[in-house]
CSV table of C-alpha atoms in Angstrom, one decimal:
chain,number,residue,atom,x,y,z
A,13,UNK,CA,6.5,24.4,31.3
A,14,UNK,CA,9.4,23.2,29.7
A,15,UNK,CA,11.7,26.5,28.5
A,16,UNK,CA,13.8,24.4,26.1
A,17,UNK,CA,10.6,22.6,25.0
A,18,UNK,CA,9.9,22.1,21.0
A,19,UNK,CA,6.9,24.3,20.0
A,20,UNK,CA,4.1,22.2,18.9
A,21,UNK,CA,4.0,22.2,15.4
A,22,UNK,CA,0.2,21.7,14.0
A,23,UNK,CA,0.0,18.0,12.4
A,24,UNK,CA,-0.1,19.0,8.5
A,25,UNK,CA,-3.3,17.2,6.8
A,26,UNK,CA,-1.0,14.6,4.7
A,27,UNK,CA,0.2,13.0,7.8
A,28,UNK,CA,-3.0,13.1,9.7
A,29,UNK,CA,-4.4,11.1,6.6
A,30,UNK,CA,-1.5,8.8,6.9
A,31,UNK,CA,-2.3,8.0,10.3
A,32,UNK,CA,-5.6,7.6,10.2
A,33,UNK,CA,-5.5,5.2,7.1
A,34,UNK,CA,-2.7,2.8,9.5
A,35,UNK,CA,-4.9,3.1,12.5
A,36,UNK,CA,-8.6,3.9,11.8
A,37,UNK,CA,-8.9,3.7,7.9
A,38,UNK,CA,-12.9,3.3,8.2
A,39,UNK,CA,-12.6,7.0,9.9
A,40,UNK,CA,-14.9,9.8,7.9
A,41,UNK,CA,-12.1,12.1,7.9
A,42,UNK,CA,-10.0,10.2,6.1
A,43,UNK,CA,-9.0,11.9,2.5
A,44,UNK,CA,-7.0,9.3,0.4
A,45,UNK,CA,-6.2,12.8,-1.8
A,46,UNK,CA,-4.1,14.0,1.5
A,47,UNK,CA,-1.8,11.4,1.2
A,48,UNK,CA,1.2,12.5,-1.4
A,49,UNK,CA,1.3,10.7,-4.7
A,50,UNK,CA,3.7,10.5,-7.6
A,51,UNK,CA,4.1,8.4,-10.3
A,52,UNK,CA,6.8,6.0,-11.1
A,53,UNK,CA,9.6,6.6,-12.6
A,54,UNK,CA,11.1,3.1,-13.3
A,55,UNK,CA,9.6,-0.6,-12.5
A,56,UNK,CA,8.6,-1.6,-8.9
A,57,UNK,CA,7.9,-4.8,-7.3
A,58,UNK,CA,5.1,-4.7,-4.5
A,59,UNK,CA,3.6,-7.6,-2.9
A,60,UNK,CA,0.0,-8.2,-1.6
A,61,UNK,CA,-1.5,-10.9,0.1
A,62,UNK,CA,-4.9,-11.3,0.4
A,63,UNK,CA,-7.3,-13.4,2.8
A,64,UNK,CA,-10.5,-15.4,1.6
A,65,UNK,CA,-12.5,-15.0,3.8
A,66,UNK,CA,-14.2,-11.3,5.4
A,67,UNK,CA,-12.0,-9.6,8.9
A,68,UNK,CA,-13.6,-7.9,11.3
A,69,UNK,CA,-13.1,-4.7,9.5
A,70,UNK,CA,-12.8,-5.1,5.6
A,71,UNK,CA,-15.5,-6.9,3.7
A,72,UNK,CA,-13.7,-9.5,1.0
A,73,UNK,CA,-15.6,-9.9,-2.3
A,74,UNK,CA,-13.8,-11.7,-4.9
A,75,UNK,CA,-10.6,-13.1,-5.2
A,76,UNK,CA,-8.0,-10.1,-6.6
A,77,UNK,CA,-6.3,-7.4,-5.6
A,78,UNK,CA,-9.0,-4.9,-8.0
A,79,UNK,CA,-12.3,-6.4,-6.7
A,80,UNK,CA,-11.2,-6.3,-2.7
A,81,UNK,CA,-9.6,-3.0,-3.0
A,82,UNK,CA,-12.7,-1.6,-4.8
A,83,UNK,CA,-15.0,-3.1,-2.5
A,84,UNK,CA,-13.2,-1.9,0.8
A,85,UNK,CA,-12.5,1.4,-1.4
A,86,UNK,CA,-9.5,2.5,-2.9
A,87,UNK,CA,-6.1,2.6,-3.3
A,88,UNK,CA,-5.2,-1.4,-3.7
A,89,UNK,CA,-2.7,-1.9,-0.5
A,90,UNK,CA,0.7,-3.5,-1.0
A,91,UNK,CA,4.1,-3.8,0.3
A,92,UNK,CA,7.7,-2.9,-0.9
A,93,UNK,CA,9.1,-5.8,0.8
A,94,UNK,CA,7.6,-9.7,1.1
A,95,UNK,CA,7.2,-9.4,4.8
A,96,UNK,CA,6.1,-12.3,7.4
A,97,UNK,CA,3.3,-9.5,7.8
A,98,UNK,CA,2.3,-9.7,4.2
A,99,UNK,CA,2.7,-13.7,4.5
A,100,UNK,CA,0.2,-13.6,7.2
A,101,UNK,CA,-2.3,-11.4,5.4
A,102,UNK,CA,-2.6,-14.4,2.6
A,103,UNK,CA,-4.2,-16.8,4.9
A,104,UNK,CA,-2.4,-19.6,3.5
A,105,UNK,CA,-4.2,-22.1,1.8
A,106,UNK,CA,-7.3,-20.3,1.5
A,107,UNK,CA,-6.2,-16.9,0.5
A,108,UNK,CA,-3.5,-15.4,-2.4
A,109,UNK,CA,-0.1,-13.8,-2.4
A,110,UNK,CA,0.6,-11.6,-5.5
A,111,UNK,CA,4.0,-10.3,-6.7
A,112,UNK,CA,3.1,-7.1,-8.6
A,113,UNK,CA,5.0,-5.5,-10.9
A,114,UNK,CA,3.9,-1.8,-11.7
A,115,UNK,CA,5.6,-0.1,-14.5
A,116,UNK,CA,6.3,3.3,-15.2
A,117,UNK,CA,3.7,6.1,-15.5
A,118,UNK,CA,1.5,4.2,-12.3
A,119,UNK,CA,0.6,6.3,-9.4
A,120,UNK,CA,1.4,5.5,-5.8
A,121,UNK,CA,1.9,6.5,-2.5
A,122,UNK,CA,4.3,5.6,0.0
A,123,UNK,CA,3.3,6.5,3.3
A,124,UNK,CA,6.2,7.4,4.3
A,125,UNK,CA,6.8,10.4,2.1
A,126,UNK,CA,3.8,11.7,3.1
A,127,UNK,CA,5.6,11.9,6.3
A,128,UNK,CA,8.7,13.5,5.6
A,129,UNK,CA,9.6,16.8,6.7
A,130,UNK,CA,7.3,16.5,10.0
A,131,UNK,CA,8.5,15.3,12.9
A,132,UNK,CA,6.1,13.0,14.1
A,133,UNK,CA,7.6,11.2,17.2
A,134,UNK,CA,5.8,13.5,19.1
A,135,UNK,CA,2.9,11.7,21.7
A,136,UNK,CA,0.9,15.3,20.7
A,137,UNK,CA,0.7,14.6,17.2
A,138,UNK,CA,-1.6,11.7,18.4
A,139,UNK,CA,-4.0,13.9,20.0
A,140,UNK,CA,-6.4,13.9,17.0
A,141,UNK,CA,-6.7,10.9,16.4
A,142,UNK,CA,-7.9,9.6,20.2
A,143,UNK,CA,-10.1,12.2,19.5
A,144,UNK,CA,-11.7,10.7,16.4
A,145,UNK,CA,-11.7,7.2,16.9
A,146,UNK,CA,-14.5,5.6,17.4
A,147,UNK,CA,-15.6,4.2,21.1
A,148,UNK,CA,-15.5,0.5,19.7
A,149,UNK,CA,-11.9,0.7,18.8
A,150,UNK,CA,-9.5,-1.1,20.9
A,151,UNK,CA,-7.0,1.9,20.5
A,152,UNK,CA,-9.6,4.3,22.2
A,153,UNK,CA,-8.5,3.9,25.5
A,154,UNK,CA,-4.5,4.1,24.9
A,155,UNK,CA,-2.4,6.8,25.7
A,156,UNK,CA,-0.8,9.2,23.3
A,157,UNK,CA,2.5,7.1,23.5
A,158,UNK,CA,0.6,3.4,23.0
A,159,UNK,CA,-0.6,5.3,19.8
A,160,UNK,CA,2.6,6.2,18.4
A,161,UNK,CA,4.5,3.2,19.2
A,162,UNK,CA,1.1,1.3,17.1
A,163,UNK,CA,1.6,3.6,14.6
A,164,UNK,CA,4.9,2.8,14.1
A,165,UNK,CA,4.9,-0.8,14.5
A,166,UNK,CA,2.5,-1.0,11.8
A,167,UNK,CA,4.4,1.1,9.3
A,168,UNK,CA,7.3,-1.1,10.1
A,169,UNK,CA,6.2,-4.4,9.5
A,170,UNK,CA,3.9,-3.7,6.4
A,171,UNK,CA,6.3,-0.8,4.3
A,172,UNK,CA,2.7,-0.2,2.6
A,173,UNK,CA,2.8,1.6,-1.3
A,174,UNK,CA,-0.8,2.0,-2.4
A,175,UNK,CA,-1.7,1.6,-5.8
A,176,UNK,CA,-3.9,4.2,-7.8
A,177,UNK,CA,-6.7,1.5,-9.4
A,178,UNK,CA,-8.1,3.9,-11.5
A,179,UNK,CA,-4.8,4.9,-13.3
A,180,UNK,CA,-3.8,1.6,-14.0
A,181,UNK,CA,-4.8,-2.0,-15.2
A,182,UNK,CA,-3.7,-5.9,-14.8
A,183,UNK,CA,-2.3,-7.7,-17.5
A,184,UNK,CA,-0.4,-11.2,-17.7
A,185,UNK,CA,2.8,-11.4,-18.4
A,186,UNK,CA,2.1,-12.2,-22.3
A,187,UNK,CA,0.1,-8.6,-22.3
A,188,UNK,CA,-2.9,-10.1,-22.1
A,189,UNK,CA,-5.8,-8.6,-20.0
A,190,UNK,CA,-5.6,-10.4,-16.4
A,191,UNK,CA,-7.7,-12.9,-15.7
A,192,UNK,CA,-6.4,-14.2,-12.8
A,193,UNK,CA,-6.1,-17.4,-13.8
A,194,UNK,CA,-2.6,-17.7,-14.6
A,195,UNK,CA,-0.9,-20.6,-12.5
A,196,UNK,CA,1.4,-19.8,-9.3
A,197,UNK,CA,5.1,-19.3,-9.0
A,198,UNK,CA,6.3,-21.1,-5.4
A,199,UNK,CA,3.1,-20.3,-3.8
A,200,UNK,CA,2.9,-16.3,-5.9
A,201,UNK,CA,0.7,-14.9,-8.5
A,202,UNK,CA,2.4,-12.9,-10.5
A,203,UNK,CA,0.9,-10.2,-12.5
A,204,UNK,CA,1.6,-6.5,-14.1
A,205,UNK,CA,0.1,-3.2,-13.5
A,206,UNK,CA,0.2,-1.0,-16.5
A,207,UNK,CA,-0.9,2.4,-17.1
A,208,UNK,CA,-4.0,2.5,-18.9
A,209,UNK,CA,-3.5,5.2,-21.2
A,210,UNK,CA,0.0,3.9,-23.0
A,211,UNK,CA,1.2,3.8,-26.8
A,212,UNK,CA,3.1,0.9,-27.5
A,213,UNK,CA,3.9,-1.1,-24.5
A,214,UNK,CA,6.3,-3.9,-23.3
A,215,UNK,CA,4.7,-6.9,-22.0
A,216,UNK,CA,6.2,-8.3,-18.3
A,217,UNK,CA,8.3,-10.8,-20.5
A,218,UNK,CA,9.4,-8.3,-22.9
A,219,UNK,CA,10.8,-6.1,-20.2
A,220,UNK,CA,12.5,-9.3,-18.3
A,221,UNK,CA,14.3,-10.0,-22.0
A,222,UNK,CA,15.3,-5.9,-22.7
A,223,UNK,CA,17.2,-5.9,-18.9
A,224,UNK,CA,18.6,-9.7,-19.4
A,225,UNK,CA,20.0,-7.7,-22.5
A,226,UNK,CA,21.5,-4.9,-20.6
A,227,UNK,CA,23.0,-6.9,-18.2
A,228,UNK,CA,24.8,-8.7,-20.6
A,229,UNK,CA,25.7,-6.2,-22.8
């Protein structure tokens, strides 16, 4: 044994959850509750793009990010950043890419602050999950490392934020309920995710006007 060795440090439940929703979602251990919420503060842009047709492992019914997300079960899956990961997800021509803008009072989870304060570059924090995935998974048979460096990879090239579907709804930008009929912008559908409990709120076109305002001003 190594003297000058880290102690192992038991893998807190928040990031276990996180690592099993990146590498074995479908997993019966997996609490979306682990994971650490919050709710937004200020507007955010996420991005989602969304096949037609049913993957090996997730099930597509309808055509929006609410229907999918409800059928495969929650939270609605999207990305800070309009990745060639998140391109490829849209199965261009057949599938959909959505620009979402979620205002304040919505609430997410970035996977990565679930992380935080754990060191989890460690092959050991892996352990667990060879343990629990299922013989069928093509991950089964890597070692600890292969795991982590998947892990990673995936984190990398999606920068996932999940939605809260139950907290929130889809309107248009005129503040009309979503529909999802609305015509594309350069290949994007672009839509608004407002809480649903809310006094007087500003439509996606309002809000554009108040910080066109601002900026001039």
């Amino acid at each position: 044994m190594d003297p000058n060795a880290k102690a192992f440090v038991p893998v807190p439940e928040r990031v276990k959850a996180v690592i099993r929703y990146v590498m074995n979602p479908t997993s019966p251990e997996f609490k979306i509750s682990d994971i650490v919420w919050t709710t937004t503060k200020s507007e955010l842009t996420v991005y989602r793009g969304q096949c037609a047709q049913s993957t090996k492992n997730i099930p597509r019914v309808g055509s929006n990010p609410l229907e999918i997300s409800l059928a495969y079960g929650k939270p609605i899956s999207t990305s800070r950043e309009l990745t060639d990961k998140i391109r490829e997800f849209s199965c261009r021509p057949s599938g959909r890419l959505f620009e979402i803008h979620v205002v304040p009072g919505i609430r997410i989870a970035d996977l990565r602050e679930s992380l935080k304060g754990y060191d989890v570059n460690a092959d050991a924090t892996f352990e667990f999950l060879r343990d629990e995935l299922p013989p069928s998974s093509a991950w089964k048979t890597k070692s600890l490392a292969q795991l982590r460096a998947g892990f990673f990879a995936t984190l990398g090239k999606e920068k996932e934020v999940l939605l809260d579907p139950s907290a929130g709804r889809f309107l248009k930008e005129s503040g009309e309920p979503e529909d999802w009929s609305s015509p594309e912008v350069n290949g994007v559908y672009v839509t608004g995710f407002f809480p649903k409990k809310a006094g007087r709120r500003r439509t996606l076109r309002s809000r554009r006007k108040k910080r066109t305002y601002r900026r001039r001003v």
